mmCIF file of C-alpha atoms in Angstrom:
data_model
loop_
_atom_site.group_PDB
_atom_site.id
_atom_site.type_symbol
_atom_site.label_atom_id
_atom_site.label_comp_id
_atom_site.label_asym_id
_atom_site.label_seq_id
_atom_site.Cartn_x
_atom_site.Cartn_y
_atom_site.Cartn_z
ATOM 1 C CA ALA A 1 -0.020 0.221 -0.158
ATOM 2 C CA GLN A 2 1.332 3.531 -0.252
ATOM 3 C CA LYS A 3 0.896 5.812 1.901
ATOM 4 C CA VAL A 4 2.834 9.793 2.718
ATOM 5 C CA THR A 5 4.121 11.022 5.768
ATOM 6 C CA GLN A 6 4.404 14.811 6.999
ATOM 7 C CA ALA A 7 5.481 14.412 10.323
ATOM 8 C CA GLN A 8 5.203 18.331 10.593
ATOM 9 C CA THR A 9 1.538 19.275 11.629
ATOM 10 C CA GLU A 10 2.325 22.884 11.655
ATOM 11 C CA ILE A 11 5.362 25.532 11.236
ATOM 12 C CA SER A 12 5.662 29.136 12.222
ATOM 13 C CA VAL A 13 8.545 31.413 10.858
ATOM 14 C CA VAL A 14 9.154 34.905 10.523
ATOM 15 C CA GLU A 15 8.784 36.715 6.814
ATOM 16 C CA LYS A 16 12.705 36.104 5.068
ATOM 17 C CA GLU A 17 13.223 32.958 6.784
ATOM 18 C CA ASP A 18 13.822 29.629 5.460
ATOM 19 C CA VAL A 19 11.572 27.019 5.576
ATOM 20 C CA THR A 20 11.981 23.542 4.737
ATOM 21 C CA LEU A 21 8.679 21.202 4.344
ATOM 22 C CA ASP A 22 9.046 17.352 5.651
ATOM 23 C CA CYS A 23 7.820 14.492 3.180
ATOM 24 C CA VAL A 24 8.483 10.241 4.166
ATOM 25 C CA TYR A 25 6.649 8.671 1.803
ATOM 26 C CA GLU A 26 6.427 4.408 1.573
ATOM 27 C CA THR A 27 5.091 2.284 -2.502
ATOM 28 C CA ARG A 28 5.822 -0.962 -2.872
ATOM 29 C CA ASP A 29 5.755 0.428 -6.775
ATOM 30 C CA THR A 30 9.335 0.817 -8.600
ATOM 31 C CA THR A 31 8.383 3.817 -10.598
ATOM 32 C CA TYR A 32 6.097 6.687 -9.489
ATOM 33 C CA TYR A 33 4.791 9.867 -9.542
ATOM 34 C CA LEU A 34 5.430 12.388 -6.045
ATOM 35 C CA PHE A 35 3.599 15.683 -5.782
ATOM 36 C CA TRP A 36 3.590 19.037 -4.080
ATOM 37 C CA TYR A 37 0.450 21.085 -3.845
ATOM 38 C CA LYS A 38 -0.747 24.326 -1.779
ATOM 39 C CA GLN A 39 -3.669 24.933 0.030
ATOM 40 C CA PRO A 40 -4.033 28.369 0.455
ATOM 41 C CA PRO A 41 -6.547 29.736 3.007
ATOM 42 C CA SER A 42 -9.400 30.551 -0.787
ATOM 43 C CA GLY A 43 -9.823 26.614 0.032
ATOM 44 C CA GLU A 44 -8.711 25.752 -3.442
ATOM 45 C CA LEU A 45 -5.658 22.751 -4.629
ATOM 46 C CA VAL A 46 -2.878 24.283 -6.179
ATOM 47 C CA PHE A 47 -0.863 22.503 -8.265
ATOM 48 C CA LEU A 48 3.118 22.682 -7.212
ATOM 49 C CA ILE A 49 5.159 20.438 -8.612
ATOM 50 C CA ARG A 50 4.841 16.569 -10.462
ATOM 51 C CA ARG A 51 8.243 14.052 -10.188
ATOM 52 C CA ASN A 52 8.507 11.245 -11.598
ATOM 53 C CA SER A 53 11.087 8.668 -9.562
ATOM 54 C CA PHE A 54 13.285 8.132 -12.412
ATOM 55 C CA ASP A 55 14.506 11.819 -11.992
ATOM 56 C CA GLU A 56 16.020 12.196 -8.980
ATOM 57 C CA GLN A 57 17.433 16.012 -10.122
ATOM 58 C CA ASN A 58 16.609 18.213 -8.014
ATOM 59 C CA GLU A 59 14.623 21.068 -9.096
ATOM 60 C CA ILE A 60 14.208 25.420 -8.285
ATOM 61 C CA SER A 61 12.169 27.415 -9.296
ATOM 62 C CA GLY A 62 12.150 30.673 -8.199
ATOM 63 C CA ARG A 63 11.813 30.772 -4.294
ATOM 64 C CA TYR A 64 11.070 26.904 -4.220
ATOM 65 C CA SER A 65 13.064 23.986 -4.478
ATOM 66 C CA TRP A 66 12.261 20.484 -3.987
ATOM 67 C CA ASN A 67 14.992 17.688 -2.708
ATOM 68 C CA PHE A 68 13.701 14.147 -4.063
ATOM 69 C CA GLN A 69 15.677 10.939 -2.388
ATOM 70 C CA LYS A 70 14.971 7.943 -3.460
ATOM 71 C CA SER A 71 17.617 6.160 -1.026
ATOM 72 C CA THR A 72 15.468 7.926 2.504
ATOM 73 C CA SER A 73 12.026 8.002 -0.101
ATOM 74 C CA SER A 74 11.845 11.628 0.970
ATOM 75 C CA PHE A 75 11.231 14.538 -1.345
ATOM 76 C CA ASN A 76 11.032 17.781 0.904
ATOM 77 C CA PHE A 77 10.253 20.748 -0.501
ATOM 78 C CA THR A 78 11.896 24.847 0.796
ATOM 79 C CA ILE A 79 10.768 27.480 0.375
ATOM 80 C CA THR A 80 13.571 30.365 0.247
ATOM 81 C CA ALA A 81 13.337 34.155 1.518
ATOM 82 C CA SER A 82 9.554 33.085 3.125
ATOM 83 C CA GLN A 83 6.588 35.895 2.331
ATOM 84 C CA VAL A 84 3.664 36.358 4.286
ATOM 85 C CA VAL A 85 1.966 35.083 1.086
ATOM 86 C CA ASP A 86 3.328 32.004 1.065
ATOM 87 C CA SER A 87 1.133 30.851 4.355
ATOM 88 C CA ALA A 88 -0.808 28.012 3.534
ATOM 89 C CA VAL A 89 -1.467 24.163 4.148
ATOM 90 C CA TYR A 90 1.137 22.186 1.848
ATOM 91 C CA PHE A 91 0.549 18.697 0.588
ATOM 92 C CA CYS A 92 2.344 16.433 -0.374
ATOM 93 C CA ALA A 93 1.163 13.151 -2.894
ATOM 94 C CA LEU A 94 2.313 10.036 -4.544
ATOM 95 C CA SER A 95 1.106 8.332 -7.462
ATOM 96 C CA GLU A 96 1.205 5.114 -9.470
ATOM 97 C CA VAL A 97 2.018 5.873 -12.918
ATOM 98 C CA LYS A 98 -0.347 3.786 -14.423
ATOM 99 C CA GLY A 99 -3.642 3.253 -14.490
ATOM 100 C CA ALA A 100 -6.253 5.917 -12.301
ATOM 101 C CA GLN A 101 -2.720 7.396 -10.680
ATOM 102 C CA LYS A 102 -5.237 8.389 -7.535
ATOM 103 C CA LEU A 103 -3.085 10.404 -5.216
ATOM 104 C CA VAL A 104 -2.504 9.138 -1.839
ATOM 105 C CA PHE A 105 -2.281 12.526 0.164
ATOM 106 C CA GLY A 106 -0.002 13.257 3.343
ATOM 107 C CA GLN A 107 -1.837 14.989 6.059
ATOM 108 C CA GLY A 108 -0.478 18.534 5.161
ATOM 109 C CA THR A 109 1.474 20.862 6.967
ATOM 110 C CA ARG A 110 0.301 24.252 7.637
ATOM 111 C CA LEU A 111 2.618 26.907 7.321
ATOM 112 C CA THR A 112 2.222 30.308 8.381
ATOM 113 C CA ILE A 113 5.267 32.915 7.279
ATOM 114 C CA ASN A 114 4.580 36.117 9.915
ATOM 115 C CA PRO A 115 5.778 39.486 9.039
ATOM 116 C CA GLY B 1 -8.471 28.754 -19.800
ATOM 117 C CA ALA B 2 -10.857 28.165 -17.672
ATOM 118 C CA GLY B 3 -10.329 26.160 -14.638
ATOM 119 C CA VAL B 4 -12.531 22.903 -13.093
ATOM 120 C CA SER B 5 -15.856 24.843 -11.993
ATOM 121 C CA GLN B 6 -18.325 22.665 -8.783
ATOM 122 C CA SER B 7 -22.191 24.059 -7.265
ATOM 123 C CA PRO B 8 -22.859 24.553 -5.257
ATOM 124 C CA SER B 9 -20.170 26.129 -3.136
ATOM 125 C CA ASN B 10 -21.720 25.217 -0.369
ATOM 126 C CA LYS B 11 -24.493 22.803 0.686
ATOM 127 C CA VAL B 12 -26.570 21.658 4.211
ATOM 128 C CA THR B 13 -28.484 19.470 4.131
ATOM 129 C CA GLU B 14 -30.531 17.601 6.711
ATOM 130 C CA LYS B 15 -29.518 14.130 7.904
ATOM 131 C CA GLY B 16 -31.685 11.605 5.512
ATOM 132 C CA LYS B 17 -31.597 13.553 1.861
ATOM 133 C CA ASP B 18 -29.807 12.624 -0.963
ATOM 134 C CA VAL B 19 -27.615 15.650 -2.145
ATOM 135 C CA GLU B 20 -26.050 16.140 -5.856
ATOM 136 C CA LEU B 21 -22.558 17.885 -6.414
ATOM 137 C CA ARG B 22 -21.768 18.422 -9.262
ATOM 138 C CA CYS B 23 -18.080 18.880 -11.135
ATOM 139 C CA ASP B 24 -17.338 20.701 -14.856
ATOM 140 C CA PRO B 25 -13.281 19.691 -15.435
ATOM 141 C CA ILE B 26 -11.179 21.588 -17.568
ATOM 142 C CA SER B 27 -12.172 21.171 -21.329
ATOM 143 C CA GLY B 28 -10.627 18.214 -22.905
ATOM 144 C CA HIS B 29 -9.549 16.686 -20.136
ATOM 145 C CA THR B 30 -10.403 13.096 -20.136
ATOM 146 C CA ALA B 31 -9.631 11.628 -17.231
ATOM 147 C CA LEU B 32 -11.744 13.179 -13.421
ATOM 148 C CA TYR B 33 -11.323 12.351 -10.304
ATOM 149 C CA TRP B 34 -13.580 12.894 -6.921
ATOM 150 C CA TYR B 35 -12.192 13.633 -3.598
ATOM 151 C CA ARG B 36 -13.165 14.178 -0.021
ATOM 152 C CA GLN B 37 -11.335 16.683 2.117
ATOM 153 C CA SER B 38 -12.210 15.869 5.950
ATOM 154 C CA LEU B 39 -11.133 16.710 8.934
ATOM 155 C CA GLY B 40 -10.531 13.076 10.424
ATOM 156 C CA GLN B 41 -9.752 11.677 7.538
ATOM 157 C CA GLY B 42 -7.148 14.372 5.292
ATOM 158 C CA LEU B 43 -7.383 13.749 1.428
ATOM 159 C CA GLU B 44 -9.235 11.179 0.495
ATOM 160 C CA PHE B 45 -9.285 9.356 -3.011
ATOM 161 C CA LEU B 46 -13.425 8.385 -3.696
ATOM 162 C CA ILE B 47 -13.925 7.724 -7.720
ATOM 163 C CA TYR B 48 -11.904 7.672 -11.244
ATOM 164 C CA PHE B 49 -13.659 8.662 -13.979
ATOM 165 C CA GLN B 50 -10.973 8.073 -18.098
ATOM 166 C CA GLY B 51 -13.462 7.851 -21.195
ATOM 167 C CA ASN B 52 -15.532 5.239 -21.991
ATOM 168 C CA SER B 53 -13.609 2.880 -19.481
ATOM 169 C CA ALA B 54 -15.040 1.345 -16.863
ATOM 170 C CA PRO B 55 -15.361 4.173 -13.099
ATOM 171 C CA ASP B 56 -12.965 2.936 -10.385
ATOM 172 C CA LYS B 57 -14.850 2.934 -7.739
ATOM 173 C CA SER B 58 -12.777 1.898 -4.800
ATOM 174 C CA GLY B 59 -11.827 4.886 -2.743
ATOM 175 C CA LEU B 60 -16.326 4.992 -2.605
ATOM 176 C CA PRO B 61 -17.440 4.500 1.279
ATOM 177 C CA SER B 62 -20.512 2.596 0.918
ATOM 178 C CA ASP B 63 -23.056 1.323 -1.793
ATOM 179 C CA ARG B 64 -24.375 5.318 -0.644
ATOM 180 C CA PHE B 65 -22.727 7.419 -2.469
ATOM 181 C CA SER B 66 -22.834 6.789 -6.737
ATOM 182 C CA ALA B 67 -21.304 8.768 -9.470
ATOM 183 C CA GLU B 68 -22.128 9.045 -13.518
ATOM 184 C CA ARG B 69 -19.815 11.284 -15.813
ATOM 185 C CA THR B 70 -22.274 11.927 -19.060
ATOM 186 C CA GLY B 71 -20.541 12.862 -22.219
ATOM 187 C CA GLY B 72 -17.064 12.517 -20.892
ATOM 188 C CA SER B 73 -17.765 15.731 -19.428
ATOM 189 C CA VAL B 74 -19.584 16.929 -16.250
ATOM 190 C CA SER B 75 -19.801 14.577 -13.890
ATOM 191 C CA THR B 76 -22.221 14.383 -10.640
ATOM 192 C CA LEU B 77 -21.713 12.422 -7.285
ATOM 193 C CA THR B 78 -24.765 11.787 -5.196
ATOM 194 C CA ILE B 79 -25.237 10.803 -2.177
ATOM 195 C CA GLN B 80 -28.059 8.540 -0.745
ATOM 196 C CA ARG B 81 -29.712 8.703 2.342
ATOM 197 C CA THR B 82 -26.191 10.937 4.478
ATOM 198 C CA GLN B 83 -24.779 11.124 7.162
ATOM 199 C CA GLN B 84 -23.409 13.526 9.877
ATOM 200 C CA GLU B 85 -19.714 11.766 8.758
ATOM 201 C CA ASP B 86 -20.781 12.945 4.856
ATOM 202 C CA SER B 87 -19.619 16.515 6.462
ATOM 203 C CA ALA B 88 -16.829 17.175 4.184
ATOM 204 C CA VAL B 89 -15.263 19.714 1.324
ATOM 205 C CA TYR B 90 -16.364 17.643 -1.714
ATOM 206 C CA LEU B 91 -12.828 17.991 -4.088
ATOM 207 C CA CYS B 92 -13.142 17.616 -8.023
ATOM 208 C CA ALA B 93 -9.527 17.614 -10.436
ATOM 209 C CA SER B 94 -9.200 17.039 -13.777
ATOM 210 C CA SER B 95 -6.189 16.097 -15.806
ATOM 211 C CA LEU B 96 -5.484 15.151 -19.857
ATOM 212 C CA VAL B 97 -3.902 11.778 -20.264
ATOM 213 C CA ALA B 98 -2.492 11.197 -23.446
ATOM 214 C CA LEU B 99 -1.799 8.052 -25.107
ATOM 215 C CA ARG B 100 1.794 7.784 -23.599
ATOM 216 C CA ASP B 101 1.831 9.855 -20.371
ATOM 217 C CA SER B 102 -1.032 12.420 -18.463
ATOM 218 C CA TYR B 103 -0.324 14.521 -17.005
ATOM 219 C CA GLU B 104 -0.545 16.622 -13.189
ATOM 220 C CA GLN B 105 -4.129 16.608 -11.264
ATOM 221 C CA TYR B 106 -5.999 20.505 -11.098
ATOM 222 C CA PHE B 107 -8.515 21.148 -8.758
ATOM 223 C CA GLY B 108 -11.925 23.035 -8.263
ATOM 224 C CA PRO B 109 -13.095 24.782 -5.339
ATOM 225 C CA GLY B 110 -14.515 22.216 -4.408
ATOM 226 C CA THR B 111 -18.513 21.936 -2.508
ATOM 227 C CA ARG B 112 -18.774 22.460 1.293
ATOM 228 C CA LEU B 113 -21.292 19.342 2.421
ATOM 229 C CA THR B 114 -22.736 19.793 6.492
ATOM 230 C CA VAL B 115 -25.348 16.945 7.648
ATOM 231 C CA THR B 116 -27.198 18.257 10.189
#
């Protein structure tokens, strides 16, 4: 069975600090997808990134970066120089590559950026 | 372009009544998903439609839940004889599926269902 664990329930930092959100997953599949979604106070889930398991290169997009380490089954998300607008609940998710590709979500991390 | 839309945005119903929730996926997206977000269970998959294939209903919590997708586009999730534990936000997502690949799921704003 697939499982995603986000051990950090809530994180609170001051604006401009860097913050890392942890994600650990379990799967028996040899290939799979990993995702991060953002859920701002408005409630809509916003797609941030999808990573295929065979691609272990780290990715950077502006202030966001993702560190995928297959050896430790982790897919961590770092926000550099955080801003108040980054305040949201962040979900890590996992899906199979074939079939329905239904998302298995972690419990989410509530990130609060204080001015 | 237009995103995934859902209606109603909020629904309050009495225990025992039936409810219908609607989802309009992004135009051209052949895959459609329903998820449920509740305090106790987090985000969980309910059902998946892809083209004309039989839906994957493996996530439906009971036979009171059903869904259909007409004409490969709009989908309706129906909950019969609602119970208080059905209170949750119901999220719809759609994605583009190509011959050899598939793409990320885009979510709608959700329908908040409250059963009193």
